[in-house]
């Protein structure tokens, strides 16, 4: 059955978490949902939320997936930790991350962000948007992606909007104001202080 990839970039992880819960409750299969969340402050490891993972240390060094797609009640039970060049430490689970890493749990992750961009583009996401999503994670955000068949597209889009997914075009314009053009995996990851400063900048940006 034909499907469309619906993507939502969230500034706050809790919004993304609630969106995933609503997507699962609406009947979207767990296997059709993916999450990639910035973990620059190690909050998820400290909370024990990524406890299924066998991996990962050292931003930019690559890490094994381990239990990224582990069992449990819902997608978030399978969160695992890894490091992505240009992004830094993240927690992740789901089809998009596995596809980008070579379609196998336990594969070694190197340039995963580039792989995620490629995977999204192959599924019909415009390349410019895919770069905005990768950059959004680098700057502290959480990316949720859904493979939705035609009967679920409208509901999935409504759920993303309800839980405050940002507009990719508007966010891309905000990034470009500071000279950004596209995601660069050779760029240094954002620190927690830089992420906070970026959120303040976006919060204080005049409405479009």
CSV table of C-alpha atoms in Angstrom, one decimal:
chain,number,residue,atom,x,y,z
A,1,UNK,CA,0.0,0.0,0.0
A,2,UNK,CA,1.4,3.5,-0.9
A,3,UNK,CA,2.5,5.6,2.1
A,4,UNK,CA,3.7,9.1,2.8
A,5,UNK,CA,6.4,10.1,5.3
A,6,UNK,CA,5.1,12.7,7.7
A,7,UNK,CA,7.8,14.5,9.7
A,8,UNK,CA,7.6,16.6,12.8
A,9,UNK,CA,10.5,18.6,14.3
A,10,UNK,CA,9.9,19.4,18.0
A,11,UNK,CA,11.8,21.9,20.1
A,12,UNK,CA,10.8,20.0,23.3
A,13,UNK,CA,11.1,16.3,23.7
A,14,UNK,CA,8.0,16.0,25.9
A,15,UNK,CA,5.9,17.4,22.9
A,16,UNK,CA,7.5,14.7,20.7
A,17,UNK,CA,6.8,12.0,23.3
A,18,UNK,CA,3.2,13.0,23.5
A,19,UNK,CA,2.9,13.0,19.8
A,20,UNK,CA,4.2,9.5,19.6
A,21,UNK,CA,1.7,8.4,22.2
A,22,UNK,CA,-1.1,9.9,20.2
A,23,UNK,CA,0.1,8.4,17.0
A,24,UNK,CA,0.3,4.9,18.5
A,25,UNK,CA,-3.2,5.4,20.1
A,26,UNK,CA,-4.6,6.4,16.7
A,27,UNK,CA,-3.5,3.1,15.3
A,28,UNK,CA,-0.2,3.9,13.5
A,29,UNK,CA,1.9,0.7,13.8
A,30,UNK,CA,4.9,1.1,16.1
A,31,UNK,CA,7.1,-0.1,13.2
A,32,UNK,CA,6.1,2.9,11.1
A,33,UNK,CA,7.2,5.5,13.7
A,34,UNK,CA,10.7,6.8,14.3
A,35,UNK,CA,12.3,9.2,16.8
A,36,UNK,CA,15.7,10.9,16.9
A,37,UNK,CA,16.3,13.2,19.9
A,38,UNK,CA,19.3,15.3,20.8
A,39,UNK,CA,20.9,14.1,24.0
A,40,UNK,CA,23.6,16.8,24.5
A,41,UNK,CA,22.9,17.0,28.3
A,42,UNK,CA,22.7,13.2,28.7
A,43,UNK,CA,19.2,13.7,30.2
A,44,UNK,CA,17.8,10.4,28.8
A,45,UNK,CA,20.7,8.3,30.2
A,46,UNK,CA,20.4,9.9,33.6
A,47,UNK,CA,16.6,9.2,33.6
A,48,UNK,CA,17.2,5.6,32.6
A,49,UNK,CA,15.0,6.0,29.5
A,50,UNK,CA,17.6,4.6,27.1
A,51,UNK,CA,18.4,1.7,29.3
A,52,UNK,CA,17.9,-0.9,26.5
A,53,UNK,CA,20.9,0.2,24.6
A,54,UNK,CA,24.2,-1.6,24.6
A,55,UNK,CA,26.1,1.3,23.1
A,56,UNK,CA,27.6,4.4,22.7
A,57,UNK,CA,30.2,6.8,23.7
A,58,UNK,CA,32.0,9.6,22.0
A,59,UNK,CA,30.2,12.0,19.7
A,60,UNK,CA,31.4,11.5,16.2
A,61,UNK,CA,32.9,8.1,16.8
A,62,UNK,CA,30.0,5.9,15.7
A,63,UNK,CA,28.3,3.4,18.0
A,64,UNK,CA,26.6,0.1,17.9
A,65,UNK,CA,22.8,0.2,17.8
A,66,UNK,CA,22.3,-2.6,20.4
A,67,UNK,CA,18.7,-2.4,21.5
A,68,UNK,CA,17.6,0.7,19.6
A,69,UNK,CA,14.6,-1.3,18.3
A,70,UNK,CA,14.1,-3.2,21.5
A,71,UNK,CA,10.9,-4.8,22.8
A,72,UNK,CA,8.4,-3.3,25.2
A,73,UNK,CA,5.1,-1.5,25.1
A,74,UNK,CA,5.5,1.1,22.5
A,75,UNK,CA,8.3,2.7,20.5
A,76,UNK,CA,9.8,4.6,23.4
A,77,UNK,CA,10.6,1.4,25.2
A,78,UNK,CA,13.2,0.7,22.5
A,79,UNK,CA,15.2,3.9,22.8
A,80,UNK,CA,18.9,3.5,22.4
A,81,UNK,CA,21.9,5.8,22.5
A,82,UNK,CA,24.4,6.6,19.8
A,83,UNK,CA,26.5,9.4,18.5
A,84,UNK,CA,26.2,11.1,15.1
A,85,UNK,CA,28.9,13.2,13.5
A,86,UNK,CA,27.8,16.9,13.4
A,87,UNK,CA,25.0,16.2,15.9
A,88,UNK,CA,26.6,14.6,18.9
A,89,UNK,CA,24.9,12.2,21.3
A,90,UNK,CA,21.2,11.3,20.5
A,91,UNK,CA,18.6,8.8,21.6
A,92,UNK,CA,16.8,7.1,18.8
A,93,UNK,CA,14.5,4.3,17.8
A,94,UNK,CA,12.5,3.2,14.8
A,95,UNK,CA,12.5,2.5,11.1
A,96,UNK,CA,14.3,5.7,9.9
A,97,UNK,CA,17.3,5.2,12.1
A,98,UNK,CA,17.6,1.5,11.2
A,99,UNK,CA,17.3,2.2,7.5
A,100,UNK,CA,20.0,4.9,7.7
A,101,UNK,CA,22.3,2.6,9.6
A,102,UNK,CA,22.1,-0.2,7.1
A,103,UNK,CA,18.7,-1.8,7.9
A,104,UNK,CA,20.0,-4.0,10.7
A,105,UNK,CA,20.1,-3.5,14.5
A,106,UNK,CA,23.6,-3.9,15.7
A,107,UNK,CA,25.2,-2.3,12.6
A,108,UNK,CA,28.0,0.2,13.2
A,109,UNK,CA,26.9,3.8,12.8
A,110,UNK,CA,29.2,6.3,11.2
A,111,UNK,CA,27.7,9.1,9.1
A,112,UNK,CA,24.2,8.4,10.3
A,113,UNK,CA,22.8,11.9,9.8
A,114,UNK,CA,23.8,11.8,6.2
A,115,UNK,CA,22.1,8.4,6.0
A,116,UNK,CA,19.0,9.8,7.6
A,117,UNK,CA,18.8,12.6,5.1
A,118,UNK,CA,19.2,10.1,2.3
A,119,UNK,CA,16.6,7.8,3.7
A,120,UNK,CA,14.1,10.6,4.0
A,121,UNK,CA,14.8,11.8,0.5
A,122,UNK,CA,14.3,8.3,-0.8
A,123,UNK,CA,10.9,8.2,0.9
A,124,UNK,CA,9.8,11.4,-0.8
A,125,UNK,CA,10.8,14.1,1.8
A,126,UNK,CA,12.2,17.2,-0.1
A,127,UNK,CA,16.0,17.4,0.4
A,128,UNK,CA,15.9,21.0,1.7
A,129,UNK,CA,13.4,19.8,4.4
A,130,UNK,CA,15.5,16.8,5.3
A,131,UNK,CA,18.5,19.1,5.9
A,132,UNK,CA,16.4,21.3,8.1
A,133,UNK,CA,15.3,18.3,10.2
A,134,UNK,CA,18.9,17.1,10.7
A,135,UNK,CA,20.0,20.6,11.6
A,136,UNK,CA,17.1,20.9,14.0
A,137,UNK,CA,18.2,17.8,15.9
A,138,UNK,CA,21.7,19.2,16.0
A,139,UNK,CA,20.4,22.4,17.6
A,140,UNK,CA,18.6,20.5,20.3
A,141,UNK,CA,15.4,19.2,18.8
A,142,UNK,CA,13.6,15.9,18.4
A,143,UNK,CA,12.5,14.5,15.0
A,144,UNK,CA,9.5,12.2,14.7
A,145,UNK,CA,8.8,10.5,11.4
A,146,UNK,CA,5.8,8.4,10.4
A,147,UNK,CA,5.2,6.2,7.4
A,148,UNK,CA,1.4,6.7,7.0
A,149,UNK,CA,-0.8,5.1,4.4
A,150,UNK,CA,-3.4,7.4,2.7
A,151,UNK,CA,-6.0,6.7,5.3
A,152,UNK,CA,-3.8,8.0,8.1
A,153,UNK,CA,-2.0,10.9,6.6
A,154,UNK,CA,-4.5,13.6,7.6
A,155,UNK,CA,-4.6,12.3,11.2
A,156,UNK,CA,-0.9,12.0,11.5
A,157,UNK,CA,-0.4,15.6,10.3
A,158,UNK,CA,-3.0,16.9,12.7
A,159,UNK,CA,-1.3,15.1,15.6
A,160,UNK,CA,2.1,16.6,14.7
A,161,UNK,CA,0.5,20.1,14.6
A,162,UNK,CA,-1.4,19.5,17.9
A,163,UNK,CA,1.8,18.8,19.8
A,164,UNK,CA,3.7,21.8,18.4
A,165,UNK,CA,5.8,20.5,15.5
A,166,UNK,CA,7.6,23.4,13.9
A,167,UNK,CA,7.0,24.5,10.3
A,168,UNK,CA,10.1,23.3,8.4
A,169,UNK,CA,10.0,26.2,5.9
A,170,UNK,CA,9.9,28.8,8.7
A,171,UNK,CA,12.5,27.1,10.7
A,172,UNK,CA,14.8,26.8,7.7
A,173,UNK,CA,14.4,30.5,7.1
A,174,UNK,CA,15.4,31.2,10.7
A,175,UNK,CA,18.5,29.0,10.3
A,176,UNK,CA,19.5,30.7,7.0
A,177,UNK,CA,19.4,34.1,8.7
A,178,UNK,CA,22.7,33.3,10.4
A,179,UNK,CA,24.3,32.0,7.2
A,180,UNK,CA,23.4,28.3,7.4
A,181,UNK,CA,22.7,26.5,4.1
A,182,UNK,CA,22.6,22.8,4.8
A,183,UNK,CA,23.4,20.2,7.4
A,184,UNK,CA,27.2,19.6,7.7
A,185,UNK,CA,28.3,16.5,9.6
A,186,UNK,CA,31.8,18.0,9.9
A,187,UNK,CA,30.4,20.9,12.0
A,188,UNK,CA,30.9,20.7,15.8
A,189,UNK,CA,27.9,19.5,17.8
A,190,UNK,CA,26.0,22.1,19.8
A,191,UNK,CA,26.7,22.4,23.5
A,192,UNK,CA,23.9,22.6,26.0
A,193,UNK,CA,24.6,26.4,26.4
A,194,UNK,CA,24.5,26.8,22.6
A,195,UNK,CA,21.2,24.9,22.4
A,196,UNK,CA,19.7,27.1,25.1
A,197,UNK,CA,20.9,30.3,23.4
A,198,UNK,CA,19.5,29.0,20.1
A,199,UNK,CA,16.1,28.4,21.7
A,200,UNK,CA,16.1,31.9,23.1
A,201,UNK,CA,16.9,33.3,19.7
A,202,UNK,CA,14.1,31.5,18.0
A,203,UNK,CA,11.7,32.3,20.8
A,204,UNK,CA,12.5,36.0,20.5
A,205,UNK,CA,12.4,36.0,16.7
A,206,UNK,CA,9.7,38.3,15.3
A,207,UNK,CA,6.8,36.2,13.9
A,208,UNK,CA,6.8,35.7,10.1
